[in-house]
Amino acid sequence: MVDPLPLFPDGFLFGCSTASYQIEGAVHEDGRGRSIWDTFSHTEGRTLNGDTGDVACDHYHRYPEDIALLADLGVGAYRFSIAWPRVQPTGSGMPNRAGLDFYDRLVDALLEKGIVPVPTLFHWDLPQALEDRGGWLNRDTASYFADYASHVVTRLGDRVRRWITLNEPIVHMAQGYAYGSHAPGRTLMLDALPVAHHQLLGHGLAARALRAAGASEVMITNNCTPVQPAGEDAGDVTAAAVYDAFHNRLFNDPVLLGSYPGFLADALGDLVRDGDLAVISTPLDALGINYYNPTQVGAPGEDSPLPFELQPIEGYPTTAFGWPVVPSGLTDLLTGLRETYGEALPPIHITENGCSTAPGVHDQFRVDYLDGHLRAVHDAIAAGVDVRGYFVWSLLDNFEWAEGYSQRFGLVEVDFDTQVRTPRDSYRWLQSALLTARRGGSAAWPGPG
Ligand code: PNW
């Protein structure tokens, strides 16, 4: 048994996160267009065992059961993502009513259970038709994204008040366009940099569209990692600073400060037009942070195509994915953000945190992981960082991108042959942990908005 969690501030929002392509399935239904992940997962050799999101958790049909699981768990919020190709099958033009209808039903079902819906507009499933025109390498994609955001907020904005524009633009740029391990599978290395600027521009334009439609809370979700140099020599220290700039500051600085870190501003050059940074730094109500682990960085080898080299962190337990478990890294990250951005740092929501574990429902490993990281968040709050929410990745086992169904991140186990959902030990643990973490154990949550 672990000690009960400490009390979190009044109104602190506990939730679960998922993403459209990872759980929905039903890829041909109700006029959904093709996304880059359909193309990528159906291309030989791209995903483990050739797994695809064709069926995934069949959440498109089983969402009432999944919402019942959320309600029973006792969380106050649910972060999901909206599939752009359901709303605009070719990425632009008139919205597809049947696609929007699904999210309409989902939102109503959540509100009926008193769960705050927190949709993310882009969690990597770009319409293939836009990829055919260059994807995020094309500046026009930013404007298309804002149009798409307008269509969604027009339909859902009367009930949805809190919005996330992009999920982890660093991971989409790095894995999707630089290394090629995710869709669209480009291997541009440092030439992928325009993808950062165009996503950020899309974020800023969408944030303005959302706010114009009355959204009360607009966020972006950045994947952040505290970076430590592998050693004390100058090569390692410089490489760590460069990595920190690419992974963290490239996405936090323009949004919070309205500028790019120096050498990246130089590298972006004319791509950044007059007025772009003003759009990108449209004030946010909160910043979403996804945290999984810290990163250790050393000087690059002689033939390295990149100015840094990632190194394993030794001496910690590792998840099924091989990621080191370092809860204190989350406290360090949060207090570090506060130091770096000061008054420019808005309130924070941890929009993803979690781990993959060995198959089975007895997941003490996940219980320890979540317990440690919730305490780490609490430590950061005690140190003065304004953290308002924490979302577990993930509610369900799901399609873990290039790793297919092999990595299990769910509080709830999914049998992908039968679609049977079985709550794990961690689900039961969180259910009771929330009772002590919330003031008075009250099930009363702030209403939507
Ligand atoms: C996040 N990395 O992705 C995503 O937002 C989720 O969709 C995903 O399922 C979850 O984390 C678990 O992986 C990441 O290589 C993918 O550093 C890769 C990395 C980080 C986050």
Short mmCIF file of C-alpha atoms and ligand atoms in Angstrom, two decimals:
data_model
loop_
_atom_site.label_atom_id
_atom_site.label_comp_id
_atom_site.label_asym_id
_atom_site.label_seq_id
_atom_site.Cartn_x
_atom_site.Cartn_y
_atom_site.Cartn_z
CA MET A 1 0.00 0.00 0.00
CA VAL A 2 1.12 3.50 -0.71
CA ASP A 3 0.27 6.52 1.43
CA PRO A 4 -2.79 8.52 0.36
CA LEU A 5 -2.10 11.36 -2.03
CA PRO A 6 -1.79 14.86 -0.61
CA LEU A 7 -4.66 17.29 -1.06
CA PHE A 8 -4.70 19.22 -4.34
CA PRO A 9 -5.98 22.81 -4.62
CA ASP A 10 -9.71 23.40 -4.85
CA GLY A 11 -10.98 23.01 -8.39
CA PHE A 12 -7.87 21.13 -9.56
CA LEU A 13 -8.96 19.16 -12.61
CA PHE A 14 -8.14 15.45 -12.84
CA GLY A 15 -8.75 13.82 -16.19
CA CYS A 16 -7.80 11.25 -18.79
CA SER A 17 -6.43 11.80 -22.30
CA THR A 18 -6.88 9.98 -25.60
CA ALA A 19 -6.48 10.82 -29.30
CA SER A 20 -8.74 10.21 -32.30
CA TYR A 21 -6.61 7.98 -34.53
CA GLN A 22 -5.41 5.97 -31.55
CA ILE A 23 -8.88 4.89 -30.38
CA GLU A 24 -11.71 5.68 -32.81
CA GLY A 25 -11.46 3.14 -35.63
CA ALA A 26 -14.40 3.48 -38.07
CA VAL A 27 -12.02 5.05 -40.57
CA HIS A 28 -14.43 4.72 -43.49
CA GLU A 29 -17.57 5.80 -41.70
CA ASP A 30 -19.78 8.85 -42.13
CA GLY A 31 -17.69 10.41 -44.85
CA ARG A 32 -14.37 10.55 -42.99
CA GLY A 33 -11.53 11.36 -45.38
CA ARG A 34 -8.14 9.69 -45.40
CA SER A 35 -5.49 10.89 -42.98
CA ILE A 36 -1.71 10.62 -43.19
CA TRP A 37 -1.89 7.93 -40.52
CA ASP A 38 -4.14 5.76 -42.71
CA THR A 39 -1.59 6.02 -45.48
CA PHE A 40 1.41 5.50 -43.22
CA SER A 41 0.05 2.56 -41.24
CA HIS A 42 -1.01 0.82 -44.44
CA THR A 43 2.48 1.19 -45.90
CA GLU A 44 4.59 -1.95 -45.54
CA GLY A 45 7.13 -1.82 -42.74
CA ARG A 46 6.01 1.42 -41.10
CA THR A 47 4.34 0.08 -37.96
CA LEU A 48 5.10 -2.89 -35.75
CA ASN A 49 3.33 -5.99 -37.11
CA GLY A 50 1.70 -3.79 -39.75
CA ASP A 51 -0.84 -2.59 -37.17
CA THR A 52 -3.27 0.13 -38.27
CA GLY A 53 -5.93 2.29 -36.61
CA ASP A 54 -8.69 0.84 -38.82
CA VAL A 55 -10.53 -0.57 -35.81
CA ALA A 56 -8.39 0.47 -32.82
CA CYS A 57 -10.67 0.55 -29.72
CA ASP A 58 -13.78 0.99 -31.88
CA HIS A 59 -14.45 4.00 -29.71
CA TYR A 60 -16.48 5.57 -32.51
CA HIS A 61 -19.20 3.05 -31.68
CA ARG A 62 -18.36 2.24 -28.08
CA TYR A 63 -17.99 5.77 -26.73
CA PRO A 64 -20.94 5.43 -24.30
CA GLU A 65 -19.14 2.54 -22.59
CA ASP A 66 -15.90 4.52 -22.48
CA ILE A 67 -17.61 7.56 -21.00
CA ALA A 68 -19.19 5.31 -18.38
CA LEU A 69 -15.64 4.18 -17.50
CA LEU A 70 -14.57 7.81 -17.08
CA ALA A 71 -17.58 8.59 -14.93
CA ASP A 72 -17.02 5.55 -12.77
CA LEU A 73 -13.37 6.46 -12.37
CA GLY A 74 -14.50 9.80 -10.99
CA VAL A 75 -12.43 12.14 -13.17
CA GLY A 76 -13.78 15.60 -13.84
CA ALA A 77 -12.43 16.08 -17.36
CA TYR A 78 -11.73 14.20 -20.57
CA ARG A 79 -9.18 15.27 -23.16
CA PHE A 80 -9.88 13.74 -26.57
CA SER A 81 -8.96 14.85 -30.05
CA ILE A 82 -11.07 15.69 -33.06
CA ALA A 83 -10.15 14.03 -36.35
CA TRP A 84 -9.73 16.79 -38.93
CA PRO A 85 -10.56 14.34 -41.78
CA ARG A 86 -13.94 13.62 -40.20
CA VAL A 87 -14.76 17.32 -40.20
CA GLN A 88 -13.18 18.19 -43.55
CA PRO A 89 -12.42 15.01 -45.50
CA THR A 90 -9.98 16.80 -47.81
CA GLY A 91 -8.79 19.36 -45.26
CA SER A 92 -10.66 22.38 -46.59
CA GLY A 93 -14.08 23.51 -47.70
CA MET A 94 -17.51 22.82 -46.32
CA PRO A 95 -17.65 20.78 -43.12
CA ASN A 96 -18.95 17.21 -43.18
CA ARG A 97 -22.01 17.30 -40.96
CA ALA A 98 -21.97 13.57 -40.16
CA GLY A 99 -18.38 13.84 -38.91
CA LEU A 100 -19.20 16.73 -36.61
CA ASP A 101 -22.28 14.86 -35.40
CA PHE A 102 -20.03 12.29 -33.74
CA TYR A 103 -18.27 14.89 -31.60
CA ASP A 104 -21.59 16.51 -30.87
CA ARG A 105 -22.86 13.22 -29.42
CA LEU A 106 -19.62 12.69 -27.54
CA VAL A 107 -19.72 16.14 -25.93
CA ASP A 108 -23.36 15.77 -24.90
CA ALA A 109 -22.68 12.36 -23.39
CA LEU A 110 -19.75 13.79 -21.38
CA LEU A 111 -21.72 16.76 -20.12
CA GLU A 112 -24.54 14.49 -19.10
CA LYS A 113 -22.09 12.80 -16.72
CA GLY A 114 -20.70 16.12 -15.50
CA ILE A 115 -17.35 15.58 -17.26
CA VAL A 116 -15.66 18.65 -18.77
CA PRO A 117 -14.79 18.05 -22.44
CA VAL A 118 -11.31 19.25 -23.46
CA PRO A 119 -10.89 18.67 -27.19
CA THR A 120 -7.58 18.88 -29.02
CA LEU A 121 -7.99 20.01 -32.62
CA PHE A 122 -4.88 18.36 -34.04
CA HIS A 123 -3.35 15.18 -32.69
CA TRP A 124 -1.39 14.27 -35.85
CA ASP A 125 -4.08 12.88 -38.17
CA LEU A 126 -3.69 15.43 -40.96
CA PRO A 127 -5.99 15.00 -43.96
CA GLN A 128 -3.97 13.20 -46.65
CA ALA A 129 -5.14 15.75 -49.23
CA LEU A 130 -3.23 18.45 -47.34
CA GLU A 131 -0.14 16.27 -47.09
CA ASP A 132 -0.33 15.92 -50.88
CA ARG A 133 0.18 19.70 -50.99
CA GLY A 134 3.18 19.60 -48.64
CA GLY A 135 1.51 19.12 -45.26
CA TRP A 136 2.97 21.38 -42.58
CA LEU A 137 5.88 22.26 -44.86
CA ASN A 138 3.29 24.37 -46.70
CA ARG A 139 2.40 27.65 -45.00
CA ASP A 140 -1.18 27.41 -46.32
CA THR A 141 -1.83 24.51 -43.95
CA ALA A 142 -1.83 27.02 -41.08
CA SER A 143 -4.79 28.93 -42.59
CA TYR A 144 -6.62 25.72 -43.42
CA PHE A 145 -6.18 24.71 -39.79
CA ALA A 146 -7.77 27.95 -38.58
CA ASP A 147 -10.73 27.42 -40.96
CA TYR A 148 -11.16 23.93 -39.60
CA ALA A 149 -11.03 25.27 -36.03
CA SER A 150 -13.78 27.77 -36.91
CA HIS A 151 -16.05 25.02 -38.21
CA VAL A 152 -15.57 22.96 -35.07
CA VAL A 153 -16.08 25.81 -32.62
CA THR A 154 -19.17 26.93 -34.53
CA ARG A 155 -20.70 23.52 -33.94
CA LEU A 156 -19.48 22.75 -30.40
CA GLY A 157 -18.65 26.14 -28.91
CA ASP A 158 -21.99 26.50 -27.15
CA ARG A 159 -20.99 23.58 -24.88
CA VAL A 160 -17.20 23.37 -25.11
CA ARG A 161 -15.32 26.19 -23.41
CA ARG A 162 -11.79 24.76 -23.17
CA TRP A 163 -9.76 24.01 -26.26
CA ILE A 164 -6.32 22.70 -27.15
CA THR A 165 -5.06 23.63 -30.60
CA LEU A 166 -2.09 21.30 -31.28
CA ASN A 167 -0.70 18.24 -29.59
CA GLU A 168 3.09 18.13 -29.27
CA PRO A 169 4.21 20.00 -32.38
CA ILE A 170 7.81 18.95 -31.55
CA VAL A 171 7.00 15.25 -31.79
CA HIS A 172 5.01 15.73 -35.00
CA MET A 173 7.91 17.66 -36.54
CA ALA A 174 10.68 15.38 -35.28
CA GLN A 175 9.14 11.95 -35.73
CA GLY A 176 6.94 12.85 -38.69
CA TYR A 177 9.18 15.08 -40.79
CA ALA A 178 12.76 14.83 -39.48
CA TYR A 179 13.28 11.15 -38.56
CA GLY A 180 10.34 9.63 -40.44
CA SER A 181 9.24 7.20 -37.74
CA HIS A 182 5.71 8.67 -37.72
CA ALA A 183 3.42 9.83 -40.52
CA PRO A 184 4.02 11.38 -42.97
CA GLY A 185 7.36 9.55 -42.80
CA ARG A 186 9.62 12.27 -44.16
CA THR A 187 13.34 12.16 -43.31
CA LEU A 188 14.31 15.81 -43.69
CA MET A 189 16.37 16.06 -40.50
CA LEU A 190 17.11 19.77 -39.88
CA ASP A 191 15.21 20.76 -43.03
CA ALA A 192 12.01 19.85 -41.18
CA LEU A 193 12.24 23.16 -39.28
CA PRO A 194 9.53 24.98 -41.30
CA VAL A 195 7.08 22.44 -39.86
CA ALA A 196 7.60 24.07 -36.46
CA HIS A 197 6.82 27.55 -37.69
CA HIS A 198 3.79 26.57 -39.75
CA GLN A 199 2.27 24.54 -36.92
CA LEU A 200 2.81 27.46 -34.53
CA LEU A 201 1.27 29.87 -37.01
CA GLY A 202 -1.69 27.50 -37.32
CA HIS A 203 -1.93 27.44 -33.54
CA GLY A 204 -2.02 31.24 -33.32
CA LEU A 205 -4.59 31.64 -36.09
CA ALA A 206 -6.77 28.93 -34.57
CA ALA A 207 -6.42 30.45 -31.08
CA ARG A 208 -7.77 33.74 -32.47
CA ALA A 209 -10.64 31.96 -34.22
CA LEU A 210 -11.54 30.09 -31.05
CA ARG A 211 -11.43 33.19 -28.93
CA ALA A 212 -13.49 35.17 -31.44
CA ALA A 213 -16.13 32.45 -31.07
CA GLY A 214 -16.18 32.86 -27.30
CA ALA A 215 -13.86 30.08 -26.12
CA SER A 216 -12.98 30.81 -22.51
CA GLU A 217 -9.81 28.76 -22.28
CA VAL A 218 -7.36 28.24 -25.15
CA MET A 219 -4.22 26.16 -24.77
CA ILE A 220 -1.49 24.53 -26.81
CA THR A 221 -0.02 21.23 -25.63
CA ASN A 222 3.76 21.03 -25.79
CA ASN A 223 5.81 17.95 -25.04
CA CYS A 224 8.50 19.16 -22.65
CA THR A 225 11.49 17.42 -21.16
CA PRO A 226 14.11 18.65 -18.69
CA VAL A 227 17.45 18.31 -20.47
CA GLN A 228 20.64 17.28 -18.69
CA PRO A 229 24.12 17.24 -20.23
CA ALA A 230 25.77 13.80 -20.29
CA GLY A 231 28.94 15.21 -18.75
CA GLU A 232 30.64 18.39 -17.68
CA ASP A 233 32.71 19.13 -20.75
CA ALA A 234 31.77 21.99 -23.00
CA GLY A 235 30.69 19.79 -25.91
CA ASP A 236 28.06 18.06 -23.79
CA VAL A 237 26.85 21.28 -22.18
CA THR A 238 26.47 23.00 -25.55
CA ALA A 239 24.71 20.02 -27.08
CA ALA A 240 22.27 19.94 -24.15
CA ALA A 241 21.47 23.64 -24.61
CA VAL A 242 20.93 23.10 -28.34
CA TYR A 243 18.63 20.17 -27.68
CA ASP A 244 16.69 22.18 -25.08
CA ALA A 245 16.23 24.90 -27.70
CA PHE A 246 14.93 22.45 -30.32
CA HIS A 247 12.68 20.41 -28.08
CA ASN A 248 11.36 22.90 -25.53
CA ARG A 249 12.13 26.51 -26.36
CA LEU A 250 11.33 26.33 -30.08
CA PHE A 251 7.69 25.85 -29.07
CA ASN A 252 7.46 27.65 -25.71
CA ASP A 253 9.37 30.86 -26.50
CA PRO A 254 7.33 32.04 -29.52
CA VAL A 255 4.03 31.25 -27.78
CA LEU A 256 4.93 32.82 -24.43
CA LEU A 257 7.49 35.48 -25.39
CA GLY A 258 6.79 36.15 -29.06
CA SER A 259 10.32 35.28 -30.19
CA TYR A 260 12.37 32.29 -31.33
CA PRO A 261 15.60 31.27 -29.59
CA GLY A 262 18.42 33.12 -31.41
CA PHE A 263 20.02 30.46 -33.58
CA LEU A 264 16.64 29.04 -34.52
CA ALA A 265 15.38 32.48 -35.52
CA ASP A 266 18.42 32.66 -37.83
CA ALA A 267 17.73 29.21 -39.23
CA LEU A 268 14.07 30.06 -39.90
CA GLY A 269 15.03 33.32 -41.60
CA ASP A 270 12.51 34.71 -44.10
CA LEU A 271 10.03 31.99 -43.35
CA VAL A 272 8.93 34.13 -40.41
CA ARG A 273 7.00 37.01 -41.92
CA ASP A 274 6.07 40.31 -40.30
CA GLY A 275 3.21 39.80 -37.90
CA ASP A 276 3.65 36.03 -37.57
CA LEU A 277 5.07 36.18 -34.06
CA ALA A 278 2.25 38.46 -32.90
CA VAL A 279 -0.24 35.84 -34.09
CA ILE A 280 1.72 32.99 -32.51
CA SER A 281 1.94 34.79 -29.17
CA THR A 282 -1.82 35.43 -28.95
CA PRO A 283 -2.30 35.26 -25.17
CA LEU A 284 -3.09 31.81 -23.82
CA ASP A 285 -5.28 31.00 -20.85
CA ALA A 286 -3.21 27.98 -19.99
CA LEU A 287 -0.29 25.95 -21.25
CA GLY A 288 -0.65 22.20 -21.73
CA ILE A 289 2.43 20.16 -20.89
CA ASN A 290 2.96 16.50 -21.72
CA TYR A 291 5.70 14.94 -19.62
CA TYR A 292 7.07 11.43 -19.87
CA ASN A 293 10.77 11.55 -18.95
CA PRO A 294 13.89 13.71 -18.81
CA THR A 295 16.46 13.63 -21.62
CA GLN A 296 20.21 13.21 -21.39
CA VAL A 297 22.22 14.75 -24.19
CA GLY A 298 25.86 14.54 -25.21
CA ALA A 299 28.06 16.07 -27.88
CA PRO A 300 27.34 14.66 -31.36
CA GLY A 301 29.61 12.05 -32.92
CA GLU A 302 31.68 13.11 -35.93
CA ASP A 303 29.27 11.91 -38.61
CA SER A 304 26.11 12.90 -36.77
CA PRO A 305 23.56 14.73 -38.93
CA LEU A 306 22.35 16.52 -35.79
CA PRO A 307 24.11 18.87 -33.34
CA PHE A 308 23.39 16.61 -30.34
CA GLU A 309 23.23 12.95 -29.39
CA LEU A 310 20.60 11.45 -27.09
CA GLN A 311 21.92 9.12 -24.41
CA PRO A 312 20.21 6.64 -22.11
CA ILE A 313 19.56 7.69 -18.52
CA GLU A 314 20.80 4.96 -16.20
CA GLY A 315 19.79 4.05 -12.69
CA TYR A 316 16.00 4.33 -12.87
CA PRO A 317 13.24 1.81 -13.48
CA THR A 318 12.12 1.80 -17.11
CA THR A 319 8.66 1.44 -18.63
CA ALA A 320 7.76 -1.28 -21.16
CA PHE A 321 8.80 1.30 -23.77
CA GLY A 322 12.21 1.57 -22.10
CA TRP A 323 11.58 5.12 -20.91
CA PRO A 324 13.21 5.97 -17.54
CA VAL A 325 10.79 6.73 -14.70
CA VAL A 326 11.90 10.00 -13.07
CA PRO A 327 9.02 11.73 -11.26
CA SER A 328 11.29 14.48 -9.90
CA GLY A 329 11.93 15.43 -13.53
CA LEU A 330 8.36 16.70 -13.66
CA THR A 331 8.88 18.94 -10.62
CA ASP A 332 12.15 20.19 -12.14
CA LEU A 333 10.45 20.84 -15.45
CA LEU A 334 7.64 22.86 -13.86
CA THR A 335 9.83 24.93 -11.55
CA GLY A 336 12.24 25.44 -14.48
CA LEU A 337 9.43 26.81 -16.67
CA ARG A 338 8.50 29.20 -13.89
CA GLU A 339 12.12 30.38 -13.66
CA THR A 340 12.51 30.75 -17.42
CA TYR A 341 9.22 32.50 -18.20
CA GLY A 342 8.26 34.18 -14.93
CA GLU A 343 5.10 36.24 -15.26
CA ALA A 344 4.77 35.21 -18.92
CA LEU A 345 3.95 31.66 -17.84
CA PRO A 346 0.18 31.06 -17.76
CA PRO A 347 -1.43 28.43 -15.53
CA ILE A 348 -0.39 24.92 -16.53
CA HIS A 349 -2.30 21.72 -17.18
CA ILE A 350 -0.38 18.45 -17.37
CA THR A 351 -2.28 17.22 -20.42
CA GLU A 352 -0.49 13.85 -20.61
CA ASN A 353 1.52 11.71 -18.24
CA GLY A 354 1.59 7.95 -17.97
CA CYS A 355 3.49 4.80 -18.89
CA SER A 356 3.25 1.58 -20.84
CA THR A 357 3.36 -1.64 -18.86
CA ALA A 358 3.57 -5.39 -19.40
CA PRO A 359 0.31 -7.06 -20.52
CA GLY A 360 -2.23 -7.92 -17.85
CA VAL A 361 -4.42 -6.05 -15.42
CA HIS A 362 -2.12 -6.15 -12.39
CA ASP A 363 -0.13 -3.01 -13.01
CA GLN A 364 1.48 -1.99 -9.75
CA PHE A 365 4.15 -0.40 -11.98
CA ARG A 366 1.58 2.12 -13.29
CA VAL A 367 0.21 2.73 -9.79
CA ASP A 368 3.72 3.66 -8.63
CA TYR A 369 4.31 5.75 -11.75
CA LEU A 370 1.12 7.77 -11.34
CA ASP A 371 1.51 8.10 -7.59
CA GLY A 372 5.06 9.42 -8.01
CA HIS A 373 4.15 11.88 -10.73
CA LEU A 374 1.07 13.21 -8.94
CA ARG A 375 3.27 13.88 -5.93
CA ALA A 376 5.77 15.57 -8.23
CA VAL A 377 3.01 17.88 -9.48
CA HIS A 378 2.00 18.58 -5.91
CA ASP A 379 5.61 19.47 -5.07
CA ALA A 380 5.67 21.95 -7.94
CA ILE A 381 2.43 23.54 -6.74
CA ALA A 382 3.91 23.80 -3.25
CA ALA A 383 6.93 25.53 -4.81
CA GLY A 384 4.62 28.15 -6.32
CA VAL A 385 3.93 26.87 -9.84
CA ASP A 386 0.30 27.38 -10.87
CA VAL A 387 -0.74 23.90 -12.04
CA ARG A 388 -4.49 23.52 -12.53
CA GLY A 389 -4.94 20.04 -13.96
CA TYR A 390 -3.48 16.59 -14.55
CA PHE A 391 -4.56 14.16 -17.29
CA VAL A 392 -3.46 10.53 -17.37
CA TRP A 393 -2.28 9.11 -20.69
CA SER A 394 -4.32 7.08 -21.26
CA LEU A 395 -7.83 5.89 -20.45
CA LEU A 396 -7.53 2.86 -22.75
CA ASP A 397 -4.85 0.72 -24.33
CA ASN A 398 -4.68 2.04 -27.87
CA PHE A 399 -2.83 2.30 -31.19
CA GLU A 400 0.58 3.53 -30.05
CA TRP A 401 1.67 4.92 -33.43
CA ALA A 402 4.71 3.14 -34.88
CA GLU A 403 4.56 0.63 -32.01
CA GLY A 404 1.04 -0.45 -32.99
CA TYR A 405 -0.84 -2.25 -30.24
CA SER A 406 2.30 -3.50 -28.52
CA GLN A 407 2.60 -0.67 -25.98
CA ARG A 408 -0.15 -0.62 -23.39
CA PHE A 409 -0.77 2.77 -21.79
CA GLY A 410 -4.32 2.21 -20.48
CA LEU A 411 -5.82 2.48 -17.04
CA VAL A 412 -8.23 0.12 -18.76
CA GLU A 413 -7.03 -2.97 -20.62
CA VAL A 414 -8.50 -3.51 -24.07
CA ASP A 415 -8.66 -6.95 -25.67
CA PHE A 416 -8.31 -6.00 -29.32
CA ASP A 417 -9.89 -9.27 -30.52
CA THR A 418 -13.09 -8.91 -28.53
CA GLN A 419 -13.04 -5.17 -27.62
CA VAL A 420 -13.67 -6.15 -24.00
CA ARG A 421 -12.52 -3.42 -21.60
CA THR A 422 -11.17 -4.45 -18.18
CA PRO A 423 -10.18 -1.84 -15.61
CA ARG A 424 -6.66 -2.44 -14.32
CA ASP A 425 -5.49 -2.21 -10.71
CA SER A 426 -4.31 1.34 -11.48
CA TYR A 427 -7.87 2.33 -12.42
CA ARG A 428 -9.11 1.11 -9.04
CA TRP A 429 -6.21 2.82 -7.31
CA LEU A 430 -6.86 6.14 -9.03
CA GLN A 431 -10.55 5.89 -8.25
CA SER A 432 -9.83 5.87 -4.52
CA ALA A 433 -6.75 8.12 -4.70
CA LEU A 434 -8.89 10.86 -6.22
CA LEU A 435 -11.15 10.78 -3.20
CA THR A 436 -8.30 11.87 -0.93
CA ALA A 437 -6.63 14.18 -3.45
CA ARG A 438 -9.75 16.27 -3.86
CA ARG A 439 -10.91 18.59 -1.14
CA GLY A 440 -13.29 16.81 1.19
CA GLY A 441 -13.49 13.90 -1.23
CA SER A 442 -16.30 15.81 -2.90
CA ALA A 443 -17.49 14.60 -6.25
CA ALA A 444 -18.62 18.13 -7.05
CA TRP A 445 -16.74 19.59 -10.00
CA PRO A 446 -16.78 23.01 -11.50
CA GLY A 447 -19.25 22.89 -14.37
CA PRO A 448 -18.13 23.33 -17.96
CA GLY A 449 -16.68 26.76 -18.63
C1 PNW B 1 2.75 11.25 -26.93
N1 PNW B 1 9.05 10.51 -27.97
O1 PNW B 1 3.59 10.89 -27.97
C2 PNW B 1 1.45 11.43 -27.67
O2 PNW B 1 0.82 12.66 -27.47
C3 PNW B 1 0.53 10.28 -27.55
O3 PNW B 1 -0.28 10.23 -28.69
C4 PNW B 1 1.31 9.00 -27.30
O4 PNW B 1 0.49 7.88 -27.35
C5 PNW B 1 1.99 9.15 -25.95
O5 PNW B 1 2.81 10.30 -25.92
C6 PNW B 1 2.84 7.94 -25.57
O6 PNW B 1 3.89 7.77 -26.47
C7 PNW B 1 4.94 10.78 -27.88
O7 PNW B 1 9.60 9.74 -28.78
C8 PNW B 1 5.56 9.99 -28.84
O8 PNW B 1 9.72 11.23 -27.19
C9 PNW B 1 6.93 9.89 -28.88
C10 PNW B 1 7.67 10.61 -27.94
C11 PNW B 1 7.05 11.40 -27.00
C12 PNW B 1 5.68 11.49 -26.98
#
